């Protein structure tokens, strides 16, 4: 037990009790005065860009995909790049919430809610692109296999179809996982809010949660089950996305390392986005005691590790391109190094290969400004990676007579900025209406860190008694004890 | 005939060097992440790693074969093949030999530094040495994964010099870790069942759970990498790549082994290791680990030996290749002989050190915690 305490000791800092944890997280939602200029700034920028999304969507639907820069031979441009970029970002959330839960990593607790929300919003941005790039989005339902009078079925051997299933499953399970995890906290907000309308909205959303032993029991079972379901999804979604490219024979797409390399890249980009959001938000809302330097250090380490796997992928692509002796593979190497978009390849190596090496130094991992800037570089790098893979590979394929060039149009850029707006708008809207840190899990963690040694003593009793009576009824006076014996058995 | 001797020799060597490299990779990983799972098996990993210079010595005959223009690696005789001419910058005897020296030198030096540091900690109990091993091990991982990828490209992939697959090195590295974990589990669990100390003390529930879960994960990763490679190459159906699978699917024996591997190295271990009972009872975990180690042989056989297939002289299907059963058996015999050599050196290296790291408070914590379960 001593060792596990030593591991936990920096996950919550400062003078804390169950009450402070409760108040400081819930008050962000219940007390509108908590939202300062910074919140309004980001929210309004997001709202503004959301209008750009509306315009870009309207023009696209009105005129068709010709408004984008795609052409022959570059049939996949910013639409697919942005799809892969956004869906990759979502992966960190699932990794944190599901895999780290199964691995019993205590450091997931304060960032999981936040990261899961990010996942859902990122997937919602990602979904826009493939739905629209079909050209006739009003018949997108043809993508689903359903018995119809024309006897038309989708091509089951194509990973593009697997993508339809993978992404929709991913979205569904992520939403379920997030919603189930929110239930106890929503119930707590319901009990604490003084406004009648707010209370009834939270009342409906909490699905009648009372915190009875039965509820907690079912909750723990459902949560572990959903975690088990989500875990293969972390791998499968981006694996299938990588198959979209790899099962073809386009040089630069057809590479067997793609599945693990794409998954690592997704987690890498996702952690960069979690940090991009978490670093400012924890400062603006005074959450430095909950999202501590230890969390940030761990996330930076995960970024470093996954970044190295991605870099390993770049090295393999180049090395085997040359090793193969195949004229098309060699052509790809030349196209990347000396082609018209060579600058994007070198930028990519700089952003994803060189800059993240700074994370080897503990001092830089703990320097928030530097870390935040590195995260921006990584996000740009991961976007460039998809650009280099998708569009630059298509520029020059087998026949020199069919070589071409690609330039994005303002509508490509507009749609991308628009999805960023949607993401910011949803993310900051979420901060306003739901607790961004899992309150009851934080209390459980706090209990594990301190409560063990004082169970039943007056100090512990004191922590309980400074809560309203209704709190006891909803089970918020203490942590969910029911999960406890099961977890201990495993130790 | 002499060529078949060298082919069998190479295969037997590859199986055992893979176990040693598996130990090396896990040693670097353990020091980099400082997981408590590695403490009971640290000495096993170290002894397996210390075998590398010896395995390097055993590779000298192969390097000599390449340098003296033997037939083992087809790229040695380039002929007028235009693709081999383009690959000559990498696949030429001199550079090949140089790379082998480099691999074994850098692995051995790196591992020796880590092992020395752990040994010094045993002697003086200075816990600050962990810091050095942590960063040095992390850099070691980076070095190791890159060099091992290139090494397997040299040793195995270049046996068919037209063929290439970017995941192949990573596939071997993951498979080697699985072999190494199953070997370590067998080592500790079998001694523990005979009530030999200190292994019986180190064989805690948390140790078995770690080993079981790590083997489970690696079986999954093995399946994931294998499926990825298969699906991508099969869908692409390019002439220089698809030969890897057509060779293995056209021969009835290899097709059977390949199909059974899906069950034996993925489904069966998966079902066994999902059950908490397997990890609670030492003898069950020992059985599963032995099974995995046994199946690993067939997996590496399936990956390596078909590169040595010969034309079937079948008029109906001139592309058909066959694997001669007698040759397949001699590959097995070579593995046994190399295994005996590996085992003897391993035993000597292992006995020269303390069976468990002393002065590591985390190990004491683990062993004490188990008493209270």
PDB file of C-alpha atoms in Angstrom, chain A residues 179-389:
ATOM      1  CA  UNK A 179     -23.042   9.981 -20.450  1.00  0.00           C
ATOM      2  CA  UNK A 180     -22.923   7.065 -18.036  1.00  0.00           C
ATOM      3  CA  UNK A 181     -19.887   8.538 -16.308  1.00  0.00           C
ATOM      4  CA  UNK A 182     -21.731  11.827 -15.950  1.00  0.00           C
ATOM      5  CA  UNK A 183     -24.800  10.437 -14.194  1.00  0.00           C
ATOM      6  CA  UNK A 184     -23.677  10.688 -10.562  1.00  0.00           C
ATOM      7  CA  UNK A 185     -22.265  14.161 -11.109  1.00  0.00           C
ATOM      8  CA  UNK A 186     -25.378  15.386 -12.877  1.00  0.00           C
ATOM      9  CA  UNK A 187     -27.442  14.102  -9.966  1.00  0.00           C
ATOM     10  CA  UNK A 188     -25.203  16.031  -7.629  1.00  0.00           C
ATOM     11  CA  UNK A 189     -25.709  19.210  -9.678  1.00  0.00           C
ATOM     12  CA  UNK A 190     -29.456  18.589  -9.610  1.00  0.00           C
ATOM     13  CA  UNK A 191     -29.377  18.490  -5.832  1.00  0.00           C
ATOM     14  CA  UNK A 192     -27.219  21.572  -5.508  1.00  0.00           C
ATOM     15  CA  UNK A 193     -28.738  23.931  -8.045  1.00  0.00           C
ATOM     16  CA  UNK A 194     -31.141  26.562  -6.721  1.00  0.00           C
ATOM     17  CA  UNK A 195     -32.663  27.511 -10.052  1.00  0.00           C
ATOM     18  CA  UNK A 196     -35.838  25.549 -10.760  1.00  0.00           C
ATOM     19  CA  UNK A 197     -35.364  25.247 -14.516  1.00  0.00           C
ATOM     20  CA  UNK A 198     -31.753  24.196 -14.164  1.00  0.00           C
ATOM     21  CA  UNK A 199     -32.723  21.693 -11.525  1.00  0.00           C
ATOM     22  CA  UNK A 200     -35.347  20.069 -13.703  1.00  0.00           C
ATOM     23  CA  UNK A 201     -32.992  19.893 -16.690  1.00  0.00           C
ATOM     24  CA  UNK A 202     -30.338  18.166 -14.596  1.00  0.00           C
ATOM     25  CA  UNK A 203     -33.112  16.101 -13.054  1.00  0.00           C
ATOM     26  CA  UNK A 204     -34.117  14.748 -16.437  1.00  0.00           C
ATOM     27  CA  UNK A 205     -30.509  14.153 -17.497  1.00  0.00           C
ATOM     28  CA  UNK A 206     -29.663  12.281 -14.292  1.00  0.00           C
ATOM     29  CA  UNK A 207     -32.185   9.549 -15.185  1.00  0.00           C
ATOM     30  CA  UNK A 208     -33.438   9.302 -11.647  1.00  0.00           C
ATOM     31  CA  UNK A 209     -30.095   8.683 -10.024  1.00  0.00           C
ATOM     32  CA  UNK A 210     -30.427   8.521  -6.262  1.00  0.00           C
ATOM     33  CA  UNK A 211     -27.083   7.020  -5.373  1.00  0.00           C
ATOM     34  CA  UNK A 212     -28.539   3.867  -3.891  1.00  0.00           C
ATOM     35  CA  UNK A 213     -26.277   0.864  -3.504  1.00  0.00           C
ATOM     36  CA  UNK A 214     -28.033  -0.763  -6.421  1.00  0.00           C
ATOM     37  CA  UNK A 215     -27.354   2.252  -8.607  1.00  0.00           C
ATOM     38  CA  UNK A 216     -23.689   2.268  -7.737  1.00  0.00           C
ATOM     39  CA  UNK A 217     -23.456  -1.445  -8.338  1.00  0.00           C
ATOM     40  CA  UNK A 218     -25.033  -1.212 -11.770  1.00  0.00           C
ATOM     41  CA  UNK A 219     -22.995   1.867 -12.508  1.00  0.00           C
ATOM     42  CA  UNK A 220     -19.681   0.192 -11.763  1.00  0.00           C
ATOM     43  CA  UNK A 221     -20.613  -2.802 -13.878  1.00  0.00           C
ATOM     44  CA  UNK A 222     -21.770  -0.704 -16.810  1.00  0.00           C
ATOM     45  CA  UNK A 223     -18.724   1.510 -16.630  1.00  0.00           C
ATOM     46  CA  UNK A 224     -16.227  -1.370 -16.703  1.00  0.00           C
ATOM     47  CA  UNK A 225     -18.182  -2.987 -19.514  1.00  0.00           C
ATOM     48  CA  UNK A 226     -18.145   0.181 -21.590  1.00  0.00           C
ATOM     49  CA  UNK A 227     -14.432   0.558 -20.887  1.00  0.00           C
ATOM     50  CA  UNK A 228     -13.907  -2.954 -22.186  1.00  0.00           C
ATOM     51  CA  UNK A 229     -15.943  -2.101 -25.292  1.00  0.00           C
ATOM     52  CA  UNK A 230     -14.075   1.128 -25.893  1.00  0.00           C
ATOM     53  CA  UNK A 231     -10.620  -0.391 -25.628  1.00  0.00           C
ATOM     54  CA  UNK A 232     -10.642  -2.276 -28.936  1.00  0.00           C
ATOM     55  CA  UNK A 233     -12.217   0.812 -30.506  1.00  0.00           C
ATOM     56  CA  UNK A 234      -9.106   2.861 -29.782  1.00  0.00           C
ATOM     57  CA  UNK A 235      -7.213   0.451 -31.979  1.00  0.00           C
ATOM     58  CA  UNK A 236      -9.854  -0.458 -34.516  1.00  0.00           C
ATOM     59  CA  UNK A 237     -10.977   2.998 -35.615  1.00  0.00           C
ATOM     60  CA  UNK A 238      -7.613   4.320 -36.625  1.00  0.00           C
ATOM     61  CA  UNK A 239      -6.511   0.921 -37.887  1.00  0.00           C
ATOM     62  CA  UNK A 240      -9.411   0.964 -40.305  1.00  0.00           C
ATOM     63  CA  UNK A 241      -8.675   4.565 -41.214  1.00  0.00           C
ATOM     64  CA  UNK A 242      -5.144   3.445 -42.061  1.00  0.00           C
ATOM     65  CA  UNK A 243      -6.558   0.571 -44.123  1.00  0.00           C
ATOM     66  CA  UNK A 244      -8.471   3.134 -46.198  1.00  0.00           C
ATOM     67  CA  UNK A 245      -5.086   3.981 -47.614  1.00  0.00           C
ATOM     68  CA  UNK A 246      -2.937   0.917 -47.065  1.00  0.00           C
ATOM     69  CA  UNK A 247      -5.045  -1.692 -48.859  1.00  0.00           C
ATOM     70  CA  UNK A 248      -4.673   0.272 -52.082  1.00  0.00           C
ATOM     71  CA  UNK A 249      -1.451   0.127 -54.093  1.00  0.00           C
ATOM     72  CA  UNK A 250      -0.699   3.850 -54.230  1.00  0.00           C
ATOM     73  CA  UNK A 251       2.943   4.328 -53.257  1.00  0.00           C
ATOM     74  CA  UNK A 252       2.978   6.155 -49.932  1.00  0.00           C
ATOM     75  CA  UNK A 253      -0.320   4.550 -48.962  1.00  0.00           C
ATOM     76  CA  UNK A 254       0.517   0.906 -49.355  1.00  0.00           C
ATOM     77  CA  UNK A 255       2.687   0.261 -46.294  1.00  0.00           C
ATOM     78  CA  UNK A 256       2.269  -2.519 -43.759  1.00  0.00           C
ATOM     79  CA  UNK A 257       3.393  -0.412 -40.771  1.00  0.00           C
ATOM     80  CA  UNK A 258       0.400   1.916 -41.263  1.00  0.00           C
ATOM     81  CA  UNK A 259      -2.023   0.432 -38.678  1.00  0.00           C
ATOM     82  CA  UNK A 260       0.149   0.754 -35.545  1.00  0.00           C
ATOM     83  CA  UNK A 261       1.733   3.934 -36.862  1.00  0.00           C
ATOM     84  CA  UNK A 262      -1.661   5.581 -37.398  1.00  0.00           C
ATOM     85  CA  UNK A 263      -2.878   4.538 -33.961  1.00  0.00           C
ATOM     86  CA  UNK A 264       0.238   5.973 -32.322  1.00  0.00           C
ATOM     87  CA  UNK A 265      -0.165   9.158 -34.355  1.00  0.00           C
ATOM     88  CA  UNK A 266      -3.761   9.467 -33.244  1.00  0.00           C
ATOM     89  CA  UNK A 267      -2.883   9.174 -29.571  1.00  0.00           C
ATOM     90  CA  UNK A 268      -0.018  11.609 -30.096  1.00  0.00           C
ATOM     91  CA  UNK A 269      -2.235  14.257 -31.681  1.00  0.00           C
ATOM     92  CA  UNK A 270      -4.939  13.608 -29.121  1.00  0.00           C
ATOM     93  CA  UNK A 271      -2.672  14.206 -26.148  1.00  0.00           C
ATOM     94  CA  UNK A 272      -1.398  17.370 -27.795  1.00  0.00           C
ATOM     95  CA  UNK A 273      -4.990  18.590 -27.987  1.00  0.00           C
ATOM     96  CA  UNK A 274      -5.807  17.589 -24.397  1.00  0.00           C
ATOM     97  CA  UNK A 275      -2.807  19.590 -23.217  1.00  0.00           C
ATOM     98  CA  UNK A 276      -3.654  22.489 -25.526  1.00  0.00           C
ATOM     99  CA  UNK A 277      -7.004  22.792 -23.767  1.00  0.00           C
ATOM    100  CA  UNK A 278      -6.037  21.678 -20.268  1.00  0.00           C
ATOM    101  CA  UNK A 279      -3.120  24.045 -19.749  1.00  0.00           C
ATOM    102  CA  UNK A 280      -5.125  27.271 -20.141  1.00  0.00           C
ATOM    103  CA  UNK A 281      -8.337  25.919 -18.622  1.00  0.00           C
ATOM    104  CA  UNK A 282      -6.725  24.748 -15.389  1.00  0.00           C
ATOM    105  CA  UNK A 283      -5.238  28.208 -14.985  1.00  0.00           C
ATOM    106  CA  UNK A 284      -8.444  30.095 -15.773  1.00  0.00           C
ATOM    107  CA  UNK A 285     -10.589  28.049 -13.423  1.00  0.00           C
ATOM    108  CA  UNK A 286      -8.077  27.514 -10.620  1.00  0.00           C
ATOM    109  CA  UNK A 287      -7.913  23.765 -11.076  1.00  0.00           C
ATOM    110  CA  UNK A 288      -4.172  23.464 -10.594  1.00  0.00           C
ATOM    111  CA  UNK A 289      -4.734  21.290  -7.540  1.00  0.00           C
ATOM    112  CA  UNK A 290      -6.652  18.713  -9.564  1.00  0.00           C
ATOM    113  CA  UNK A 291      -4.894  18.770 -12.919  1.00  0.00           C
ATOM    114  CA  UNK A 292      -1.468  18.845 -11.332  1.00  0.00           C
ATOM    115  CA  UNK A 293       2.011  19.028 -12.775  1.00  0.00           C
ATOM    116  CA  UNK A 294       2.171  15.266 -12.425  1.00  0.00           C
ATOM    117  CA  UNK A 295      -0.720  14.864 -14.867  1.00  0.00           C
ATOM    118  CA  UNK A 296       0.902  17.242 -17.273  1.00  0.00           C
ATOM    119  CA  UNK A 297       4.227  15.474 -16.964  1.00  0.00           C
ATOM    120  CA  UNK A 298       2.596  12.114 -17.679  1.00  0.00           C
ATOM    121  CA  UNK A 299       0.733  13.426 -20.679  1.00  0.00           C
ATOM    122  CA  UNK A 300       3.933  14.929 -22.037  1.00  0.00           C
ATOM    123  CA  UNK A 301       5.650  11.575 -21.598  1.00  0.00           C
ATOM    124  CA  UNK A 302       2.878   9.787 -23.469  1.00  0.00           C
ATOM    125  CA  UNK A 303       3.294  12.362 -26.217  1.00  0.00           C
ATOM    126  CA  UNK A 304       7.011  11.731 -26.349  1.00  0.00           C
ATOM    127  CA  UNK A 305       6.566   7.956 -26.542  1.00  0.00           C
ATOM    128  CA  UNK A 306       3.871   8.024 -29.213  1.00  0.00           C
ATOM    129  CA  UNK A 307       5.780  10.725 -31.086  1.00  0.00           C
ATOM    130  CA  UNK A 308       8.783   8.439 -31.222  1.00  0.00           C
ATOM    131  CA  UNK A 309       6.644   5.638 -32.663  1.00  0.00           C
ATOM    132  CA  UNK A 310       5.393   8.044 -35.319  1.00  0.00           C
ATOM    133  CA  UNK A 311       8.950   9.086 -36.082  1.00  0.00           C
ATOM    134  CA  UNK A 312       9.880   5.401 -36.342  1.00  0.00           C
ATOM    135  CA  UNK A 313       7.139   5.150 -38.978  1.00  0.00           C
ATOM    136  CA  UNK A 314       8.687   8.032 -40.977  1.00  0.00           C
ATOM    137  CA  UNK A 315      12.087   6.379 -40.846  1.00  0.00           C
ATOM    138  CA  UNK A 316      10.643   3.059 -42.004  1.00  0.00           C
ATOM    139  CA  UNK A 317       8.752   4.677 -44.879  1.00  0.00           C
ATOM    140  CA  UNK A 318      11.916   6.330 -46.135  1.00  0.00           C
ATOM    141  CA  UNK A 319      14.219   3.409 -45.500  1.00  0.00           C
ATOM    142  CA  UNK A 320      12.041   0.749 -47.110  1.00  0.00           C
ATOM    143  CA  UNK A 321      11.194   3.131 -49.938  1.00  0.00           C
ATOM    144  CA  UNK A 322      14.885   3.096 -50.796  1.00  0.00           C
ATOM    145  CA  UNK A 323      15.486  -0.524 -49.771  1.00  0.00           C
ATOM    146  CA  UNK A 324      12.656  -1.816 -51.974  1.00  0.00           C
ATOM    147  CA  UNK A 325      14.438  -0.977 -55.209  1.00  0.00           C
ATOM    148  CA  UNK A 326      10.936  -0.539 -56.616  1.00  0.00           C
ATOM    149  CA  UNK A 327      10.748   2.296 -59.131  1.00  0.00           C
ATOM    150  CA  UNK A 328       7.446   3.645 -57.755  1.00  0.00           C
ATOM    151  CA  UNK A 329       8.589   3.495 -54.142  1.00  0.00           C
ATOM    152  CA  UNK A 330      11.782   5.284 -55.118  1.00  0.00           C
ATOM    153  CA  UNK A 331       9.643   7.807 -56.970  1.00  0.00           C
ATOM    154  CA  UNK A 332       7.708   8.431 -53.786  1.00  0.00           C
ATOM    155  CA  UNK A 333      10.900   9.071 -51.834  1.00  0.00           C
ATOM    156  CA  UNK A 334      11.974  11.562 -54.499  1.00  0.00           C
ATOM    157  CA  UNK A 335       8.553  13.175 -54.577  1.00  0.00           C
ATOM    158  CA  UNK A 336       8.644  13.718 -50.833  1.00  0.00           C
ATOM    159  CA  UNK A 337      12.199  15.007 -50.714  1.00  0.00           C
ATOM    160  CA  UNK A 338      12.373  17.031 -53.928  1.00  0.00           C
ATOM    161  CA  UNK A 339       8.769  17.253 -55.177  1.00  0.00           C
ATOM    162  CA  UNK A 340       6.615  20.375 -55.317  1.00  0.00           C
ATOM    163  CA  UNK A 341       5.475  19.875 -51.718  1.00  0.00           C
ATOM    164  CA  UNK A 342       8.900  18.986 -50.322  1.00  0.00           C
ATOM    165  CA  UNK A 343       8.569  21.880 -47.882  1.00  0.00           C
ATOM    166  CA  UNK A 344       5.603  20.149 -46.241  1.00  0.00           C
ATOM    167  CA  UNK A 345       7.610  16.974 -45.743  1.00  0.00           C
ATOM    168  CA  UNK A 346      10.499  18.823 -44.138  1.00  0.00           C
ATOM    169  CA  UNK A 347       8.097  20.820 -41.996  1.00  0.00           C
ATOM    170  CA  UNK A 348       6.528  17.535 -40.929  1.00  0.00           C
ATOM    171  CA  UNK A 349       9.875  16.098 -39.923  1.00  0.00           C
ATOM    172  CA  UNK A 350      10.629  19.265 -37.999  1.00  0.00           C
ATOM    173  CA  UNK A 351       7.258  19.418 -36.234  1.00  0.00           C
ATOM    174  CA  UNK A 352       6.812  15.739 -35.418  1.00  0.00           C
ATOM    175  CA  UNK A 353      10.359  14.497 -35.394  1.00  0.00           C
ATOM    176  CA  UNK A 354      12.609  17.239 -34.076  1.00  0.00           C
ATOM    177  CA  UNK A 355      10.587  19.529 -31.811  1.00  0.00           C
ATOM    178  CA  UNK A 356       8.989  16.814 -29.624  1.00  0.00           C
ATOM    179  CA  UNK A 357      12.484  15.593 -28.705  1.00  0.00           C
ATOM    180  CA  UNK A 358      12.529  18.569 -26.342  1.00  0.00           C
ATOM    181  CA  UNK A 359      10.126  16.554 -24.196  1.00  0.00           C
ATOM    182  CA  UNK A 360      13.023  14.354 -23.136  1.00  0.00           C
ATOM    183  CA  UNK A 361      13.989  17.171 -20.741  1.00  0.00           C
ATOM    184  CA  UNK A 362      11.978  17.235 -17.511  1.00  0.00           C
ATOM    185  CA  UNK A 363      12.435  20.996 -17.300  1.00  0.00           C
ATOM    186  CA  UNK A 364      10.633  21.518 -20.592  1.00  0.00           C
ATOM    187  CA  UNK A 365       7.877  19.064 -19.679  1.00  0.00           C
ATOM    188  CA  UNK A 366       7.212  21.202 -16.635  1.00  0.00           C
ATOM    189  CA  UNK A 367       7.432  24.532 -18.405  1.00  0.00           C
ATOM    190  CA  UNK A 368       3.820  25.194 -19.333  1.00  0.00           C
ATOM    191  CA  UNK A 369       4.453  27.821 -21.991  1.00  0.00           C
ATOM    192  CA  UNK A 370       7.024  25.679 -23.762  1.00  0.00           C
ATOM    193  CA  UNK A 371       4.837  22.610 -23.487  1.00  0.00           C
ATOM    194  CA  UNK A 372       1.816  24.436 -24.847  1.00  0.00           C
ATOM    195  CA  UNK A 373       3.836  25.687 -27.797  1.00  0.00           C
ATOM    196  CA  UNK A 374       5.166  22.181 -28.469  1.00  0.00           C
ATOM    197  CA  UNK A 375       1.573  20.933 -28.511  1.00  0.00           C
ATOM    198  CA  UNK A 376       0.692  23.486 -31.190  1.00  0.00           C
ATOM    199  CA  UNK A 377       3.689  22.392 -33.244  1.00  0.00           C
ATOM    200  CA  UNK A 378       2.609  18.766 -32.865  1.00  0.00           C
ATOM    201  CA  UNK A 379      -0.952  19.548 -33.961  1.00  0.00           C
ATOM    202  CA  UNK A 380       0.399  21.281 -37.068  1.00  0.00           C
ATOM    203  CA  UNK A 381       2.795  18.411 -37.635  1.00  0.00           C
ATOM    204  CA  UNK A 382       0.063  15.813 -37.429  1.00  0.00           C
ATOM    205  CA  UNK A 383      -2.024  17.763 -39.908  1.00  0.00           C
ATOM    206  CA  UNK A 384       0.961  17.950 -42.252  1.00  0.00           C
ATOM    207  CA  UNK A 385       1.513  14.214 -41.836  1.00  0.00           C
ATOM    208  CA  UNK A 386      -1.925  13.514 -43.270  1.00  0.00           C
ATOM    209  CA  UNK A 387      -1.357  16.089 -45.985  1.00  0.00           C
ATOM    210  CA  UNK A 388       1.923  14.438 -46.968  1.00  0.00           C
ATOM    211  CA  UNK A 389       0.422  10.961 -46.893  1.00  0.00           C
TER     212      UNK A 389
END
